[in-house]
Amino acid sequence: MAHDVSLRPATADDSRTCYAIMRGAMHDVLLRAGVLASDALEPSIEERWPRAVGLFGHLAATCSQWWIAEDRDGRAVGYARAIEREATVELTEFFVLPDARGSGIGRGLLERAFAPTAGTHRLVVATTEPAAVGL
């Protein structure tokens, strides 16, 4: 992982920031997949956040692991979160901003939020993002 990135446990105060990371990463994937036009603007986080605040509050309150990556300037560039129910651990979210990919941030987040030793059963939410599938 790049030495200018730090990983730390996330808190409920990081929810809006993580939502913005998710939206930015998903926008990039949809652009590259041709689902969105190349000149499509990224949706306004301020406009969309009120619809997501309840879900992100629930995830913050019920997750077993939640890690956020920040660059040397303190800008959040990725996060990963997992929930655990009995012996099953599910990776519920895993996003890294496009300009921060390829430096080991994703691997570091996964090692913490979805550790190989966690749970007896492990579940990953499906994705078509090639870089995420590779990890």
JSON list of C-alpha atoms in Angstrom, two decimals:
[
{"chain": "A", "resi": 1, "resn": "MET", "atom": "CA", "xyz": [0.00, 0.00, 0.00]},
{"chain": "A", "resi": 2, "resn": "ALA", "atom": "CA", "xyz": [1.13, 3.53, -0.70]},
{"chain": "A", "resi": 3, "resn": "HIS", "atom": "CA", "xyz": [2.94, 5.06, 2.27]},
{"chain": "A", "resi": 4, "resn": "ASP", "atom": "CA", "xyz": [1.01, 8.29, 1.95]},
{"chain": "A", "resi": 5, "resn": "VAL", "atom": "CA", "xyz": [-2.31, 6.60, 2.80]},
{"chain": "A", "resi": 6, "resn": "SER", "atom": "CA", "xyz": [-3.52, 5.69, 6.26]},
{"chain": "A", "resi": 7, "resn": "LEU", "atom": "CA", "xyz": [-6.27, 3.28, 7.25]},
{"chain": "A", "resi": 8, "resn": "ARG", "atom": "CA", "xyz": [-8.39, 3.74, 10.33]},
{"chain": "A", "resi": 9, "resn": "PRO", "atom": "CA", "xyz": [-11.61, 2.36, 11.76]},
{"chain": "A", "resi": 10, "resn": "ALA", "atom": "CA", "xyz": [-14.55, 4.42, 10.51]},
{"chain": "A", "resi": 11, "resn": "THR", "atom": "CA", "xyz": [-17.22, 5.93, 12.74]},
{"chain": "A", "resi": 12, "resn": "ALA", "atom": "CA", "xyz": [-20.80, 7.07, 12.22]},
{"chain": "A", "resi": 13, "resn": "ASP", "atom": "CA", "xyz": [-19.39, 10.54, 11.52]},
{"chain": "A", "resi": 14, "resn": "ASP", "atom": "CA", "xyz": [-17.82, 9.08, 8.33]},
{"chain": "A", "resi": 15, "resn": "SER", "atom": "CA", "xyz": [-21.16, 7.97, 6.86]},
{"chain": "A", "resi": 16, "resn": "ARG", "atom": "CA", "xyz": [-21.71, 10.91, 4.51]},
{"chain": "A", "resi": 17, "resn": "THR", "atom": "CA", "xyz": [-18.09, 10.78, 3.35]},
{"chain": "A", "resi": 18, "resn": "CYS", "atom": "CA", "xyz": [-18.38, 7.06, 2.61]},
{"chain": "A", "resi": 19, "resn": "TYR", "atom": "CA", "xyz": [-21.62, 7.68, 0.73]},
{"chain": "A", "resi": 20, "resn": "ALA", "atom": "CA", "xyz": [-19.79, 10.23, -1.44]},
{"chain": "A", "resi": 21, "resn": "ILE", "atom": "CA", "xyz": [-16.98, 7.71, -2.09]},
{"chain": "A", "resi": 22, "resn": "MET", "atom": "CA", "xyz": [-19.53, 5.07, -3.07]},
{"chain": "A", "resi": 23, "resn": "ARG", "atom": "CA", "xyz": [-21.32, 7.45, -5.46]},
{"chain": "A", "resi": 24, "resn": "GLY", "atom": "CA", "xyz": [-18.05, 8.57, -7.05]},
{"chain": "A", "resi": 25, "resn": "ALA", "atom": "CA", "xyz": [-16.80, 5.01, -7.52]},
{"chain": "A", "resi": 26, "resn": "MET", "atom": "CA", "xyz": [-20.13, 3.81, -8.92]},
{"chain": "A", "resi": 27, "resn": "HIS", "atom": "CA", "xyz": [-20.34, 6.76, -11.29]},
{"chain": "A", "resi": 28, "resn": "ASP", "atom": "CA", "xyz": [-16.93, 5.84, -12.67]},
{"chain": "A", "resi": 29, "resn": "VAL", "atom": "CA", "xyz": [-17.92, 2.18, -13.17]},
{"chain": "A", "resi": 30, "resn": "LEU", "atom": "CA", "xyz": [-21.13, 3.16, -14.96]},
{"chain": "A", "resi": 31, "resn": "LEU", "atom": "CA", "xyz": [-19.24, 5.56, -17.24]},
{"chain": "A", "resi": 32, "resn": "ARG", "atom": "CA", "xyz": [-16.67, 2.91, -18.16]},
{"chain": "A", "resi": 33, "resn": "ALA", "atom": "CA", "xyz": [-19.40, 0.31, -18.74]},
{"chain": "A", "resi": 34, "resn": "GLY", "atom": "CA", "xyz": [-21.17, 2.63, -21.16]},
{"chain": "A", "resi": 35, "resn": "VAL", "atom": "CA", "xyz": [-24.30, 2.82, -19.01]},
{"chain": "A", "resi": 36, "resn": "LEU", "atom": "CA", "xyz": [-23.84, 6.58, -18.64]},
{"chain": "A", "resi": 37, "resn": "ALA", "atom": "CA", "xyz": [-22.90, 9.00, -21.39]},
{"chain": "A", "resi": 38, "resn": "SER", "atom": "CA", "xyz": [-19.28, 10.15, -21.25]},
{"chain": "A", "resi": 39, "resn": "ASP", "atom": "CA", "xyz": [-20.40, 13.69, -20.41]},
{"chain": "A", "resi": 40, "resn": "ALA", "atom": "CA", "xyz": [-22.79, 12.61, -17.63]},
{"chain": "A", "resi": 41, "resn": "LEU", "atom": "CA", "xyz": [-22.35, 14.66, -14.50]},
{"chain": "A", "resi": 42, "resn": "GLU", "atom": "CA", "xyz": [-21.90, 13.00, -11.16]},
{"chain": "A", "resi": 43, "resn": "PRO", "atom": "CA", "xyz": [-25.10, 13.41, -9.08]},
{"chain": "A", "resi": 44, "resn": "SER", "atom": "CA", "xyz": [-25.04, 15.98, -6.31]},
{"chain": "A", "resi": 45, "resn": "ILE", "atom": "CA", "xyz": [-24.27, 14.34, -2.97]},
{"chain": "A", "resi": 46, "resn": "GLU", "atom": "CA", "xyz": [-26.19, 17.09, -1.14]},
{"chain": "A", "resi": 47, "resn": "GLU", "atom": "CA", "xyz": [-29.28, 16.22, -3.17]},
{"chain": "A", "resi": 48, "resn": "ARG", "atom": "CA", "xyz": [-28.98, 12.45, -2.73]},
{"chain": "A", "resi": 49, "resn": "TRP", "atom": "CA", "xyz": [-27.68, 12.10, 0.84]},
{"chain": "A", "resi": 50, "resn": "PRO", "atom": "CA", "xyz": [-31.05, 12.63, 2.59]},
{"chain": "A", "resi": 51, "resn": "ARG", "atom": "CA", "xyz": [-32.38, 9.48, 0.87]},
{"chain": "A", "resi": 52, "resn": "ALA", "atom": "CA", "xyz": [-29.41, 7.39, 2.02]},
{"chain": "A", "resi": 53, "resn": "VAL", "atom": "CA", "xyz": [-28.89, 8.66, 5.56]},
{"chain": "A", "resi": 54, "resn": "GLY", "atom": "CA", "xyz": [-31.17, 6.02, 7.13]},
{"chain": "A", "resi": 55, "resn": "LEU", "atom": "CA", "xyz": [-29.47, 3.10, 5.39]},
{"chain": "A", "resi": 56, "resn": "PHE", "atom": "CA", "xyz": [-26.00, 4.39, 6.17]},
{"chain": "A", "resi": 57, "resn": "GLY", "atom": "CA", "xyz": [-26.99, 4.98, 9.79]},
{"chain": "A", "resi": 58, "resn": "HIS", "atom": "CA", "xyz": [-28.22, 1.40, 10.04]},
{"chain": "A", "resi": 59, "resn": "LEU", "atom": "CA", "xyz": [-25.03, 0.03, 8.45]},
{"chain": "A", "resi": 60, "resn": "ALA", "atom": "CA", "xyz": [-22.88, 2.12, 10.79]},
{"chain": "A", "resi": 61, "resn": "ALA", "atom": "CA", "xyz": [-24.77, 0.80, 13.82]},
{"chain": "A", "resi": 62, "resn": "THR", "atom": "CA", "xyz": [-24.76, -2.86, 12.81]},
{"chain": "A", "resi": 63, "resn": "CYS", "atom": "CA", "xyz": [-21.44, -3.48, 11.05]},
{"chain": "A", "resi": 64, "resn": "SER", "atom": "CA", "xyz": [-18.73, -5.62, 12.57]},
{"chain": "A", "resi": 65, "resn": "GLN", "atom": "CA", "xyz": [-15.85, -3.98, 10.68]},
{"chain": "A", "resi": 66, "resn": "TRP", "atom": "CA", "xyz": [-15.66, -0.65, 8.88]},
{"chain": "A", "resi": 67, "resn": "TRP", "atom": "CA", "xyz": [-12.42, 0.89, 7.67]},
{"chain": "A", "resi": 68, "resn": "ILE", "atom": "CA", "xyz": [-11.67, 4.08, 5.80]},
{"chain": "A", "resi": 69, "resn": "ALA", "atom": "CA", "xyz": [-8.55, 5.07, 3.83]},
{"chain": "A", "resi": 70, "resn": "GLU", "atom": "CA", "xyz": [-7.28, 8.65, 3.84]},
{"chain": "A", "resi": 71, "resn": "ASP", "atom": "CA", "xyz": [-4.51, 10.21, 1.79]},
{"chain": "A", "resi": 72, "resn": "ARG", "atom": "CA", "xyz": [-1.75, 12.34, 3.31]},
{"chain": "A", "resi": 73, "resn": "ASP", "atom": "CA", "xyz": [-3.98, 15.43, 3.01]},
{"chain": "A", "resi": 74, "resn": "GLY", "atom": "CA", "xyz": [-6.74, 13.75, 5.02]},
{"chain": "A", "resi": 75, "resn": "ARG", "atom": "CA", "xyz": [-9.00, 13.18, 1.99]},
{"chain": "A", "resi": 76, "resn": "ALA", "atom": "CA", "xyz": [-10.99, 9.97, 2.28]},
{"chain": "A", "resi": 77, "resn": "VAL", "atom": "CA", "xyz": [-10.27, 7.84, -0.79]},
{"chain": "A", "resi": 78, "resn": "GLY", "atom": "CA", "xyz": [-11.87, 4.48, 0.00]},
{"chain": "A", "resi": 79, "resn": "TYR", "atom": "CA", "xyz": [-13.69, 2.34, 2.52]},
{"chain": "A", "resi": 80, "resn": "ALA", "atom": "CA", "xyz": [-14.82, -1.21, 3.20]},
{"chain": "A", "resi": 81, "resn": "ARG", "atom": "CA", "xyz": [-17.47, -2.48, 5.57]},
{"chain": "A", "resi": 82, "resn": "ALA", "atom": "CA", "xyz": [-18.62, -5.92, 6.70]},
{"chain": "A", "resi": 83, "resn": "ILE", "atom": "CA", "xyz": [-21.44, -7.25, 8.82]},
{"chain": "A", "resi": 84, "resn": "GLU", "atom": "CA", "xyz": [-21.37, -10.43, 10.86]},
{"chain": "A", "resi": 85, "resn": "ARG", "atom": "CA", "xyz": [-24.39, -12.55, 11.67]},
{"chain": "A", "resi": 86, "resn": "GLU", "atom": "CA", "xyz": [-23.63, -15.63, 13.70]},
{"chain": "A", "resi": 87, "resn": "ALA", "atom": "CA", "xyz": [-20.84, -17.38, 11.77]},
{"chain": "A", "resi": 88, "resn": "THR", "atom": "CA", "xyz": [-21.37, -15.53, 8.47]},
{"chain": "A", "resi": 89, "resn": "VAL", "atom": "CA", "xyz": [-19.38, -12.43, 7.54]},
{"chain": "A", "resi": 90, "resn": "GLU", "atom": "CA", "xyz": [-20.61, -10.40, 4.57]},
{"chain": "A", "resi": 91, "resn": "LEU", "atom": "CA", "xyz": [-18.60, -7.77, 2.77]},
{"chain": "A", "resi": 92, "resn": "THR", "atom": "CA", "xyz": [-21.36, -5.21, 2.27]},
{"chain": "A", "resi": 93, "resn": "GLU", "atom": "CA", "xyz": [-19.40, -2.34, 0.73]},
{"chain": "A", "resi": 94, "resn": "PHE", "atom": "CA", "xyz": [-15.99, -1.93, -0.82]},
{"chain": "A", "resi": 95, "resn": "PHE", "atom": "CA", "xyz": [-15.16, 1.24, -2.76]},
{"chain": "A", "resi": 96, "resn": "VAL", "atom": "CA", "xyz": [-11.98, 3.10, -3.73]},
{"chain": "A", "resi": 97, "resn": "LEU", "atom": "CA", "xyz": [-12.05, 6.34, -5.69]},
{"chain": "A", "resi": 98, "resn": "PRO", "atom": "CA", "xyz": [-10.77, 6.01, -9.26]},
{"chain": "A", "resi": 99, "resn": "ASP", "atom": "CA", "xyz": [-7.76, 8.28, -8.77]},
{"chain": "A", "resi": 100, "resn": "ALA", "atom": "CA", "xyz": [-6.60, 6.24, -5.76]},
{"chain": "A", "resi": 101, "resn": "ARG", "atom": "CA", "xyz": [-6.83, 2.76, -7.30]},
{"chain": "A", "resi": 102, "resn": "GLY", "atom": "CA", "xyz": [-3.83, 0.59, -8.01]},
{"chain": "A", "resi": 103, "resn": "SER", "atom": "CA", "xyz": [-1.79, 1.57, -4.97]},
{"chain": "A", "resi": 104, "resn": "GLY", "atom": "CA", "xyz": [-2.80, -1.22, -2.59]},
{"chain": "A", "resi": 105, "resn": "ILE", "atom": "CA", "xyz": [-5.51, 0.73, -0.78]},
{"chain": "A", "resi": 106, "resn": "GLY", "atom": "CA", "xyz": [-8.19, -1.82, -1.67]},
{"chain": "A", "resi": 107, "resn": "ARG", "atom": "CA", "xyz": [-6.08, -4.72, -0.46]},
{"chain": "A", "resi": 108, "resn": "GLY", "atom": "CA", "xyz": [-5.41, -2.96, 2.83]},
{"chain": "A", "resi": 109, "resn": "LEU", "atom": "CA", "xyz": [-9.09, -2.24, 3.34]},
{"chain": "A", "resi": 110, "resn": "LEU", "atom": "CA", "xyz": [-10.08, -5.83, 2.58]},
{"chain": "A", "resi": 111, "resn": "GLU", "atom": "CA", "xyz": [-7.43, -7.23, 4.93]},
{"chain": "A", "resi": 112, "resn": "ARG", "atom": "CA", "xyz": [-9.06, -5.29, 7.75]},
{"chain": "A", "resi": 113, "resn": "ALA", "atom": "CA", "xyz": [-12.78, -5.29, 6.97]},
{"chain": "A", "resi": 114, "resn": "PHE", "atom": "CA", "xyz": [-12.97, -8.82, 5.54]},
{"chain": "A", "resi": 115, "resn": "ALA", "atom": "CA", "xyz": [-10.09, -10.61, 7.21]},
{"chain": "A", "resi": 116, "resn": "PRO", "atom": "CA", "xyz": [-9.58, -14.23, 6.10]},
{"chain": "A", "resi": 117, "resn": "THR", "atom": "CA", "xyz": [-9.92, -15.39, 9.70]},
{"chain": "A", "resi": 118, "resn": "ALA", "atom": "CA", "xyz": [-13.32, -13.73, 10.22]},
{"chain": "A", "resi": 119, "resn": "GLY", "atom": "CA", "xyz": [-16.35, -16.01, 10.39]},
{"chain": "A", "resi": 120, "resn": "THR", "atom": "CA", "xyz": [-16.91, -19.59, 9.38]},
{"chain": "A", "resi": 121, "resn": "HIS", "atom": "CA", "xyz": [-18.86, -18.57, 6.27]},
{"chain": "A", "resi": 122, "resn": "ARG", "atom": "CA", "xyz": [-18.03, -15.60, 4.09]},
{"chain": "A", "resi": 123, "resn": "LEU", "atom": "CA", "xyz": [-20.24, -13.78, 1.61]},
{"chain": "A", "resi": 124, "resn": "VAL", "atom": "CA", "xyz": [-19.31, -11.16, -0.97]},
{"chain": "A", "resi": 125, "resn": "VAL", "atom": "CA", "xyz": [-21.85, -8.90, -2.63]},
{"chain": "A", "resi": 126, "resn": "ALA", "atom": "CA", "xyz": [-21.61, -9.31, -6.41]},
{"chain": "A", "resi": 127, "resn": "THR", "atom": "CA", "xyz": [-19.80, -6.77, -8.57]},
{"chain": "A", "resi": 128, "resn": "THR", "atom": "CA", "xyz": [-18.81, -6.45, -12.19]},
{"chain": "A", "resi": 129, "resn": "GLU", "atom": "CA", "xyz": [-15.92, -4.07, -11.44]},
{"chain": "A", "resi": 130, "resn": "PRO", "atom": "CA", "xyz": [-12.83, -5.89, -12.79]},
{"chain": "A", "resi": 131, "resn": "ALA", "atom": "CA", "xyz": [-10.39, -4.45, -10.24]},
{"chain": "A", "resi": 132, "resn": "ALA", "atom": "CA", "xyz": [-12.63, -5.45, -7.33]},
{"chain": "A", "resi": 133, "resn": "VAL", "atom": "CA", "xyz": [-13.16, -8.95, -8.75]},
{"chain": "A", "resi": 134, "resn": "GLY", "atom": "CA", "xyz": [-9.39, -9.34, -9.03]},
{"chain": "A", "resi": 135, "resn": "LEU", "atom": "CA", "xyz": [-8.94, -8.67, -5.33]}
]
